[in-house]
Tab-separated table of C-alpha atoms and ligand atoms in Angstrom:
chain	number	residue	atom	x	y	z
A	141	MET	CA	-34.535	-36.058	-65.682
A	142	HIS	CA	-38.649	-36.058	-65.098
A	143	ASP	CA	-39.895	-36.992	-67.721
A	144	ASN	CA	-43.311	-35.396	-69.058
A	145	ARG	CA	-46.158	-37.024	-68.882
A	146	PRO	CA	-48.746	-35.103	-65.608
A	147	MET	CA	-47.813	-35.797	-62.184
A	148	LYS	CA	-51.467	-38.862	-61.069
A	149	THR	CA	-51.332	-36.594	-57.571
A	150	PHE	CA	-49.125	-33.887	-55.302
A	151	ASP	CA	-47.861	-36.670	-53.554
A	152	ALA	CA	-46.177	-38.119	-56.419
A	153	ILE	CA	-44.253	-34.977	-56.797
A	154	GLU	CA	-40.553	-36.229	-56.663
A	155	VAL	CA	-37.577	-34.387	-56.915
A	156	ARG	CA	-34.012	-36.553	-57.617
A	157	ARG	CA	-31.210	-35.006	-57.069
A	158	LEU	CA	-28.318	-37.717	-58.880
A	159	ALA	CA	-25.931	-34.528	-59.270
A	160	LEU	CA	-25.935	-34.198	-55.616
A	161	ALA	CA	-24.674	-37.749	-54.619
A	162	LYS	CA	-22.455	-38.365	-57.246
A	163	GLY	CA	-21.290	-34.507	-56.205
A	164	TYR	CA	-20.898	-36.303	-53.158
A	165	LEU	CA	-19.692	-39.779	-53.723
A	166	ALA	CA	-16.841	-38.112	-55.012
A	167	LEU	CA	-15.989	-35.999	-52.983
A	168	LEU	CA	-15.625	-39.854	-50.994
A	169	THR	CA	-13.701	-40.427	-54.010
A	170	ALA	CA	-11.185	-38.418	-53.432
A	171	GLN	CA	-10.363	-37.641	-49.665
A	172	PRO	CA	-10.766	-41.775	-48.102
A	173	GLY	CA	-11.321	-42.076	-44.680
A	174	ARG	CA	-13.234	-38.733	-44.308
A	175	PRO	CA	-16.665	-38.633	-44.573
A	176	LEU	CA	-18.617	-35.885	-44.935
A	177	ALA	CA	-21.517	-34.642	-42.414
A	178	LEU	CA	-24.660	-33.670	-43.975
A	179	PHE	CA	-26.638	-31.318	-41.243
A	180	ALA	CA	-30.370	-29.712	-41.799
A	181	PRO	CA	-32.565	-29.174	-40.149
A	182	ARG	CA	-35.503	-31.249	-39.813
A	183	ARG	CA	-37.749	-32.413	-42.206
A	184	VAL	CA	-35.663	-30.848	-45.298
A	185	GLY	CA	-35.110	-33.982	-47.120
A	186	LYS	CA	-32.322	-35.705	-45.833
A	187	THR	CA	-32.799	-39.059	-45.519
A	188	PHE	CA	-35.426	-39.089	-48.011
A	189	PHE	CA	-31.988	-37.957	-50.364
A	190	LEU	CA	-30.080	-41.293	-49.293
A	191	ASP	CA	-32.676	-43.868	-50.534
A	192	HIS	CA	-33.717	-42.275	-52.841
A	193	ASP	CA	-30.211	-40.442	-54.442
A	194	LEU	CA	-27.203	-41.697	-52.868
A	195	ALA	CA	-28.430	-45.683	-51.865
A	196	PRO	CA	-28.843	-46.305	-55.895
A	197	GLN	CA	-26.157	-43.492	-56.978
A	198	ALA	CA	-23.476	-45.507	-54.961
A	199	LYS	CA	-24.881	-49.139	-56.607
A	200	ASN	CA	-24.256	-47.621	-59.479
A	201	ALA	CA	-21.064	-46.754	-58.740
A	202	GLU	CA	-19.967	-50.566	-57.906
A	203	MET	CA	-20.748	-50.240	-54.140
A	204	LEU	CA	-23.115	-51.504	-51.428
A	205	PRO	CA	-24.869	-48.593	-49.221
A	206	VAL	CA	-25.836	-49.528	-46.142
A	207	TYR	CA	-27.964	-47.540	-43.952
A	208	ALA	CA	-28.420	-47.583	-40.311
A	209	ASP	CA	-31.070	-44.773	-37.829
A	210	LEU	CA	-27.919	-44.138	-34.602
A	211	TRP	CA	-31.632	-42.498	-33.355
A	212	LEU	CA	-34.022	-45.846	-33.419
A	213	HIS	CA	-30.937	-46.942	-30.651
A	214	LYS	CA	-30.054	-43.875	-29.049
A	215	SER	CA	-28.658	-45.951	-26.263
A	216	ALA	CA	-25.979	-48.356	-27.693
A	217	PRO	CA	-26.263	-46.928	-31.480
A	218	LEU	CA	-22.224	-48.589	-32.228
A	219	GLU	CA	-24.408	-52.182	-32.409
A	220	ALA	CA	-27.013	-49.918	-34.392
A	221	ILE	CA	-24.872	-49.461	-36.957
A	222	ASN	CA	-22.762	-53.180	-36.767
A	223	HIS	CA	-27.023	-54.953	-36.983
A	224	ALA	CA	-26.599	-53.256	-40.024
A	225	LEU	CA	-23.964	-54.188	-41.403
A	226	GLU	CA	-25.116	-57.720	-40.267
A	227	GLU	CA	-28.412	-57.380	-42.301
A	228	ALA	CA	-26.427	-57.056	-44.794
A	229	LEU	CA	-23.324	-59.499	-44.540
A	230	ASP	CA	-26.718	-62.372	-44.944
A	231	ASP	CA	-28.878	-60.498	-47.414
A	232	LEU	CA	-24.967	-60.988	-49.653
A	233	ARG	CA	-25.238	-64.013	-48.308
A	234	VAL	CA	-28.469	-65.306	-48.571
A	235	PRO	CA	-29.826	-64.265	-51.991
A	236	ALA	CA	-33.228	-63.692	-52.124
A	237	SER	CA	-35.082	-66.343	-52.879
A	238	ALA	CA	-34.928	-70.082	-50.603
A	239	ALA	CA	-33.608	-71.453	-53.764
A	240	GLY	CA	-30.667	-69.451	-53.757
A	241	LYS	CA	-29.589	-70.155	-50.567
A	242	LEU	CA	-29.509	-74.358	-51.867
A	243	ALA	CA	-27.545	-73.740	-55.417
A	244	LYS	CA	-24.839	-71.218	-53.215
A	245	THR	CA	-23.671	-74.401	-49.689
A	246	PRO	CA	-22.938	-76.761	-52.078
A	247	VAL	CA	-26.003	-79.742	-51.749
A	248	LYS	CA	-24.091	-83.725	-49.730
A	249	LYS	CA	-27.367	-85.400	-50.154
A	250	ILE	CA	-30.264	-85.118	-51.145
A	251	GLY	CA	-33.436	-88.208	-49.841
A	252	LEU	CA	-34.364	-90.078	-52.687
A	253	LEU	CA	-38.839	-88.681	-52.138
A	254	GLY	CA	-36.723	-85.930	-52.090
A	255	ALA	CA	-38.206	-85.790	-48.103
A	256	SER	CA	-34.107	-84.720	-46.785
A	257	VAL	CA	-32.183	-83.177	-47.999
A	258	ASP	CA	-28.951	-82.542	-46.888
A	259	LEU	CA	-27.359	-79.298	-46.816
A	260	GLY	CA	-23.810	-79.056	-46.652
A	261	ASP	CA	-22.110	-77.329	-44.005
A	262	GLU	CA	-22.510	-73.985	-44.247
A	263	PRO	CA	-19.211	-72.390	-44.658
A	264	GLN	CA	-16.821	-71.862	-41.651
A	265	ARG	CA	-15.924	-68.783	-40.347
A	266	ARG	CA	-14.841	-67.983	-36.705
A	267	ASP	CA	-16.374	-66.151	-34.715
A	268	LEU	CA	-17.188	-62.774	-34.758
A	269	PRO	CA	-15.522	-60.092	-31.852
A	270	HIS	CA	-17.870	-59.549	-28.745
A	271	ASP	CA	-16.401	-56.028	-27.857
A	272	ALA	CA	-18.880	-53.131	-31.257
A	273	GLY	CA	-15.848	-51.518	-31.644
A	274	LEU	CA	-13.945	-54.770	-32.772
A	275	ARG	CA	-16.831	-56.234	-34.925
A	276	LEU	CA	-17.861	-53.408	-36.730
A	277	ASP	CA	-13.960	-53.969	-38.462
A	278	ALA	CA	-14.389	-57.431	-38.813
A	279	LEU	CA	-17.810	-56.665	-40.443
A	280	VAL	CA	-16.903	-54.108	-42.859
A	281	THR	CA	-14.054	-56.366	-43.918
A	282	ARG	CA	-16.251	-59.086	-44.485
A	283	LEU	CA	-19.064	-57.660	-46.312
A	284	ALA	CA	-16.255	-55.709	-48.872
A	285	ARG	CA	-14.471	-58.591	-49.304
A	286	GLU	CA	-17.965	-60.741	-49.575
A	287	HIS	CA	-19.201	-57.842	-51.976
A	288	GLY	CA	-16.060	-57.536	-54.028
A	289	ALA	CA	-16.474	-53.438	-53.756
A	290	PRO	CA	-15.859	-50.459	-51.150
A	291	VAL	CA	-18.994	-50.143	-48.475
A	292	LEU	CA	-20.998	-47.186	-48.666
A	293	LEU	CA	-22.253	-46.665	-44.600
A	294	MET	CA	-24.909	-44.158	-44.549
A	295	LEU	CA	-25.692	-42.805	-41.060
A	296	ASP	CA	-28.967	-41.055	-40.331
A	297	GLU	CA	-29.425	-38.605	-36.944
A	298	VAL	CA	-25.382	-39.387	-36.374
A	299	GLN	CA	-26.727	-36.298	-33.399
A	300	THR	CA	-27.008	-39.268	-31.847
A	301	LEU	CA	-23.748	-39.985	-30.930
A	302	GLY	CA	-23.403	-37.303	-29.086
A	303	ASP	CA	-25.603	-38.841	-26.688
A	304	ALA	CA	-24.158	-41.937	-25.569
A	305	SER	CA	-23.045	-42.307	-22.408
A	306	ASP	CA	-19.481	-42.929	-24.117
A	307	GLY	CA	-19.253	-40.116	-26.878
A	308	ILE	CA	-16.670	-40.733	-27.333
A	309	GLY	CA	-15.314	-43.691	-26.985
A	310	LEU	CA	-17.730	-44.509	-29.391
A	311	VAL	CA	-16.676	-41.675	-31.831
A	312	GLY	CA	-13.416	-42.916	-31.731
A	313	ALA	CA	-13.393	-46.509	-32.054
A	314	LEU	CA	-15.968	-45.328	-35.829
A	315	ARG	CA	-13.131	-42.483	-36.539
A	316	ALA	CA	-10.393	-46.289	-36.196
A	317	VAL	CA	-12.221	-48.638	-38.095
A	318	LEU	CA	-13.191	-45.538	-40.953
A	319	HIS	CA	-8.559	-44.624	-41.560
A	320	LYS	CA	-7.778	-48.196	-41.162
A	321	ARG	CA	-10.389	-49.170	-43.645
A	322	ARG	CA	-10.585	-45.934	-45.845
A	323	LYS	CA	-9.555	-48.671	-48.726
A	324	GLU	CA	-12.895	-50.714	-48.910
A	325	LEU	CA	-15.076	-48.084	-46.253
A	326	SER	CA	-16.675	-44.965	-46.892
A	327	ALA	CA	-19.192	-43.020	-44.838
A	328	VAL	CA	-21.242	-40.301	-44.738
A	329	PHE	CA	-23.347	-38.971	-41.852
A	330	THR	CA	-26.588	-36.165	-41.855
A	331	GLY	CA	-26.937	-35.161	-38.731
A	332	SER	CA	-30.633	-32.405	-38.117
A	333	SER	CA	-29.837	-30.252	-35.484
A	334	GLN	CA	-27.056	-28.149	-35.259
A	335	GLU	CA	-27.824	-28.351	-31.391
A	336	GLY	CA	-27.238	-31.454	-31.528
A	337	LEU	CA	-24.349	-31.260	-34.284
A	338	ALA	CA	-22.616	-28.915	-30.682
A	339	ARG	CA	-23.389	-31.264	-28.971
A	340	LEU	CA	-21.347	-34.433	-30.878
A	341	MET	CA	-18.684	-31.921	-30.841
A	342	ASN	CA	-17.908	-31.079	-27.397
A	343	THR	CA	-19.175	-34.661	-26.218
A	344	ALA	CA	-16.541	-36.315	-28.886
A	345	GLY	CA	-13.926	-32.951	-29.060
A	346	ALA	CA	-11.750	-31.533	-32.280
A	347	PRO	CA	-10.696	-35.005	-33.691
A	348	MET	CA	-14.969	-35.177	-35.303
A	349	TYR	CA	-14.263	-31.580	-36.274
A	350	GLN	CA	-11.761	-32.876	-38.537
A	351	PHE	CA	-11.908	-36.262	-39.011
A	352	ALA	CA	-15.331	-35.396	-41.179
A	353	GLN	CA	-16.031	-32.371	-43.910
A	354	ILE	CA	-19.083	-30.887	-42.396
A	355	ILE	CA	-21.548	-29.566	-45.996
A	356	ASP	CA	-24.546	-27.314	-45.309
A	357	PHE	CA	-27.146	-30.246	-47.265
A	358	PRO	CA	-28.448	-27.597	-49.270
A	359	VAL	CA	-32.916	-27.144	-49.416
A	360	LEU	CA	-34.570	-28.327	-52.696
A	361	GLY	CA	-34.281	-26.001	-55.589
A	362	ASP	CA	-36.822	-24.121	-58.258
A	363	ASP	CA	-37.069	-27.565	-59.667
A	364	PHE	CA	-39.194	-28.692	-56.929
A	365	MET	CA	-41.538	-24.865	-57.011
A	366	ARG	CA	-42.144	-25.961	-60.830
A	367	LEU	CA	-43.182	-29.549	-60.713
A	368	LEU	CA	-46.179	-27.882	-58.619
A	369	ALA	CA	-46.400	-25.751	-60.222
A	370	GLU	CA	-47.299	-28.197	-63.265
A	371	HIS	CA	-49.569	-30.341	-61.422
A	372	PHE	CA	-51.169	-27.680	-60.671
A	373	GLN	CA	-51.462	-25.986	-63.676
A	374	SER	CA	-52.630	-29.236	-65.033
A	375	VAL	CA	-55.743	-29.840	-62.633
A	376	HIS	CA	-56.900	-26.589	-63.034
A	377	PRO	CA	-56.509	-26.123	-66.513
A	378	GLY	CA	-56.308	-21.694	-67.039
A	379	LYS	CA	-54.689	-20.683	-63.037
A	380	GLN	CA	-51.070	-21.260	-62.702
A	381	LEU	CA	-49.562	-20.288	-59.507
A	382	ASP	CA	-46.473	-17.832	-59.636
A	383	LEU	CA	-42.410	-19.409	-59.025
A	384	ASP	CA	-41.819	-16.622	-56.906
A	385	GLU	CA	-44.420	-16.908	-54.546
A	386	LEU	CA	-44.201	-20.563	-54.159
A	387	ARG	CA	-40.558	-19.751	-53.521
A	388	GLU	CA	-41.645	-17.718	-51.087
A	389	GLY	CA	-44.420	-20.226	-49.355
A	390	PHE	CA	-41.240	-22.319	-49.244
A	391	ARG	CA	-38.865	-20.376	-47.093
A	392	LYS	CA	-41.655	-19.654	-45.072
A	393	ILE	CA	-42.298	-22.880	-44.073
A	394	GLY	CA	-39.217	-23.738	-43.486
A	395	TYR	CA	-38.052	-25.102	-47.054
A	396	LYS	CA	-40.393	-28.796	-46.002
A	397	PRO	CA	-41.234	-30.352	-48.948
A	398	ALA	CA	-44.223	-32.945	-47.301
A	399	LEU	CA	-45.220	-29.141	-45.643
A	400	MET	CA	-44.567	-27.265	-49.154
A	401	ARG	CA	-46.830	-30.387	-50.909
A	402	ASP	CA	-49.540	-30.038	-48.205
A	403	VAL	CA	-50.315	-26.769	-49.176
A	404	VAL	CA	-50.626	-26.402	-52.757
A	405	LYS	CA	-52.983	-29.872	-51.839
A	406	ALA	CA	-55.069	-28.037	-50.153
A	407	MET	CA	-54.813	-24.862	-52.908
A	408	SER	CA	-56.053	-27.194	-55.156
A	409	ALA	CA	-58.693	-28.239	-53.282
A	410	GLU	CA	-60.286	-24.704	-52.031
A	411	GLY	CA	-59.059	-23.923	-56.310
A	412	ILE	CA	-56.975	-20.389	-55.243
A	413	THR	CA	-54.215	-19.279	-56.539
A	414	GLU	CA	-52.748	-16.719	-54.005
A	415	ILE	CA	-49.617	-18.534	-51.751
A	416	SER	CA	-50.344	-16.355	-49.325
A	417	ARG	CA	-52.962	-17.395	-48.334
A	418	GLY	CA	-53.262	-20.594	-48.783
A	419	LEU	CA	-50.790	-20.611	-45.868
A	420	ASP	CA	-52.847	-18.546	-43.538
A	421	ASN	CA	-55.074	-21.412	-44.313
A	422	TYR	CA	-53.165	-23.763	-43.973
A	423	MET	CA	-52.401	-22.448	-40.349
A	424	THR	CA	-55.281	-21.637	-39.147
A	425	SER	CA	-56.933	-25.004	-40.514
A	426	GLY	CA	-58.699	-27.262	-37.273
A	427	PRO	CA	-55.717	-29.678	-37.498
A	428	GLN	CA	-52.801	-28.504	-37.460
A	429	LEU	CA	-54.375	-25.753	-34.514
A	430	ALA	CA	-54.969	-29.105	-32.612
A	431	ILE	CA	-50.989	-30.344	-33.696
A	432	TRP	CA	-49.274	-27.246	-32.043
A	433	ASN	CA	-51.264	-27.163	-28.997
A	434	ALA	CA	-51.178	-30.855	-28.377
A	435	LEU	CA	-47.456	-29.460	-28.645
A	436	LEU	CA	-46.978	-25.681	-26.768
A	437	ASN	CA	-49.566	-27.858	-24.277
A	438	SER	CA	-46.481	-31.189	-23.650
A	439	VAL	CA	-44.036	-28.462	-22.206
A	440	GLU	CA	-44.953	-26.411	-19.031
A	441	ALA	CA	-46.319	-23.234	-17.878
A	442	PHE	CA	-42.646	-21.832	-17.918
A	443	ASP	CA	-41.561	-23.230	-20.937
A	444	GLN	CA	-44.502	-21.905	-23.104
A	445	GLY	CA	-43.669	-18.119	-22.392
A	446	VAL	CA	-39.869	-18.635	-23.141
A	447	LEU	CA	-41.131	-19.960	-26.483
A	448	THR	CA	-42.402	-16.739	-27.006
A	449	ALA	CA	-40.751	-13.587	-26.280
A	450	ILE	CA	-38.477	-16.448	-28.520
A	451	ALA	CA	-41.007	-16.638	-31.373
A	452	ASN	CA	-41.386	-12.184	-30.432
A	453	GLY	CA	-37.712	-11.624	-31.066
A	454	GLN	CA	-36.881	-10.963	-27.397
A	455	PRO	CA	-33.213	-12.148	-25.994
A	456	PRO	CA	-34.448	-14.750	-23.644
A	457	LEU	CA	-32.597	-13.953	-20.945
A	458	SER	CA	-33.666	-10.054	-20.888
A	459	GLN	CA	-35.315	-8.516	-17.973
A	460	ALA	CA	-37.523	-7.586	-20.868
A	461	THR	CA	-38.712	-11.386	-20.912
A	462	LEU	CA	-37.738	-11.684	-17.409
A	463	LYS	CA	-40.717	-9.515	-16.866
A	464	ALA	CA	-42.878	-10.925	-19.190
A	465	LEU	CA	-42.543	-13.987	-17.261
A	466	GLN	CA	-43.190	-12.660	-14.354
A	467	ALA	CA	-47.260	-12.853	-16.290
A	468	ILE	CA	-47.453	-17.019	-15.888
A	469	PRO	CA	-49.463	-17.693	-12.314
A	470	GLY	CA	-47.684	-19.044	-10.252
A	471	ALA	CA	-44.159	-18.594	-11.295
A	472	THR	CA	-40.385	-16.576	-9.968
A	473	PRO	CA	-38.477	-15.980	-12.763
A	474	THR	CA	-34.953	-16.421	-12.604
A	475	ILE	CA	-31.962	-15.419	-14.937
A	476	SER	CA	-31.081	-19.968	-14.489
A	477	LYS	CA	-34.392	-21.096	-15.163
A	478	ILE	CA	-34.849	-19.820	-18.575
A	479	ARG	CA	-31.239	-21.202	-19.308
A	480	SER	CA	-32.766	-24.802	-18.531
A	481	SER	CA	-35.879	-23.941	-20.468
A	482	ILE	CA	-34.357	-23.536	-23.741
A	483	GLU	CA	-32.004	-26.189	-21.762
A	484	LYS	CA	-35.295	-28.570	-22.596
A	485	LEU	CA	-35.623	-26.988	-25.385
A	486	LYS	CA	-33.582	-27.208	-27.498
A	487	ARG	CA	-33.660	-31.212	-26.166
A	488	ASN	CA	-36.930	-31.806	-28.068
A	489	GLY	CA	-36.419	-30.165	-31.057
A	490	ILE	CA	-38.811	-27.452	-30.582
A	491	LEU	CA	-35.763	-24.852	-30.112
A	492	THR	CA	-32.656	-25.214	-32.409
A	493	ARG	CA	-28.980	-23.153	-32.182
A	494	THR	CA	-28.644	-21.184	-35.649
A	495	ALA	CA	-25.868	-18.966	-36.615
A	496	THR	CA	-27.752	-15.441	-35.287
A	497	GLY	CA	-28.895	-18.216	-31.721
A	498	THR	CA	-31.855	-19.361	-30.443
A	499	THR	CA	-34.833	-19.940	-32.814
A	500	ILE	CA	-38.141	-22.092	-32.849
A	501	GLU	CA	-37.111	-24.980	-34.541
A	502	ASP	CA	-40.570	-24.180	-36.658
A	503	PRO	CA	-40.415	-21.127	-38.316
A	504	LEU	CA	-44.329	-21.499	-38.907
A	505	LEU	CA	-44.735	-22.550	-35.232
A	506	ALA	CA	-42.709	-19.255	-34.401
A	507	GLU	CA	-45.812	-17.498	-36.617
A	508	PHE	CA	-48.858	-19.539	-34.525
A	509	LEU	CA	-46.858	-18.337	-31.731
A	510	LEU	CA	-46.768	-14.602	-32.851
A	511	ARG	CA	-50.848	-14.432	-32.994
A	512	ARG	CA	-52.254	-16.018	-30.528
B	613	ATP	N1	-36.241	-34.244	-53.115
B	613	ATP	C1	-38.113	-34.657	-53.108
B	613	ATP	N2	-38.904	-34.376	-53.279
B	613	ATP	C2	-39.837	-34.522	-52.999
B	613	ATP	N3	-40.500	-34.865	-51.460
B	613	ATP	C3	-39.161	-35.138	-50.707
B	613	ATP	C4	-37.282	-34.721	-51.395
B	613	ATP	N4	-37.388	-34.482	-50.098
B	613	ATP	C5	-37.990	-34.554	-49.163
B	613	ATP	N5	-39.288	-34.982	-49.830
B	613	ATP	C6	-40.309	-35.211	-48.905
B	613	ATP	O1	-40.059	-35.058	-47.752
B	613	ATP	C7	-40.194	-35.565	-46.245
B	613	ATP	C8	-39.507	-35.555	-45.595
B	613	ATP	O2	-38.076	-35.732	-46.391
B	613	ATP	P1	-37.150	-36.661	-45.141
B	613	ATP	O3	-37.902	-37.305	-43.979
B	613	ATP	O4	-36.167	-37.660	-45.523
B	613	ATP	O5	-36.366	-35.070	-43.872
B	613	ATP	P2	-35.230	-35.719	-43.260
B	613	ATP	O6	-34.174	-34.275	-43.415
B	613	ATP	O7	-34.746	-36.425	-42.727
B	613	ATP	O8	-35.862	-34.991	-41.869
B	613	ATP	P3	-35.900	-35.631	-39.764
B	613	ATP	O9	-35.001	-34.754	-39.937
B	613	ATP	O10	-36.781	-35.206	-39.252
B	613	ATP	O11	-34.579	-36.965	-40.593
B	613	ATP	C9	-40.490	-37.454	-47.044
B	613	ATP	O12	-40.911	-38.020	-45.695
B	613	ATP	C10	-40.652	-36.689	-48.348
B	613	ATP	O13	-42.054	-37.020	-47.512
B	614	MG	MG1	-34.252	-38.095	-41.608
């Protein structure tokens, strides 16, 4: 998929996943009205995939991709979706250049000197309904009709719906439109945290589960490692990165491509090839330590203690944890205080729920806590 010209920089290294995108589009086609919900940890490349792979592939299939980031409009997610649809509608109606706009509307009269250009009437349309749910319905219909093919709605950070005050109503409205307009509309959701997903399910109840197909979004694989190794070798002829070591390092940092690139970039600057040493250097570098310290200082000493216990693999609600927390000056630890601390740390994304229990979202932060 990539050509053989050497990449100019580590930052330019990108893995395209067109086959994955095609697979998702085929799934959507096979089950009209049923959205896909792609879930994966933070920073593994969900948004990048929507932007670089899924949207172009949808366009190839004559669909109209529309992207909305619900995180940016946490309090009004439906409005955020509608806004994205309205923008898409504008884009369809008003071609990029002003000349295009003029050409679309029959010109009724042009002044002799060209000074007074009187445009024809804008096409008349009934106003869109005020209610956000109804407007969503009307917008989708108009957009699909004007585009002449189905719309692919890509909703990023969909777990935000679980935080909205009327989450149940929102999911209900979305679900109704997706079902009713299944010929004109399909949807892909992405979400970051298992915790958020769980909250969304609790808020919206079982229907959301039955209605969206939940998919574990795959992390990048060997393609990415190979590109890193190839570029390293082109910069340092004669030096090689070991693929197994790269894989292991990538696992260790939680499969975050941008982070991996940074680590290898730093290794390249120092001319070292041993990945574990590269990771070590990265973790003990000044800027990285400053970031973690700032993150820890953003929560209370008690919360830091809870984090340390979890990083040590201690069951957070155990006697051992209670005892350890007693060492914090001024703290009177109780199980319920630990519980609410965990809730808080989950909410701000430092902790996350996994199949095996509550863990620290960033594995490198966990290691930093262990070393402290
Ligand atoms: N396929 C890819 N090839 C190369 N780099 C990638 C790829 N996907 C992601 N990245 C890099 O990883 C970074 C994080 O990706 P992205 O923002 O898509 O993650 P995310 O899963 O949406 O994260 P978040 O949960 O924080 O929204 C990107 O800025 C990009 O630099
Ligand atoms: Mg994202």
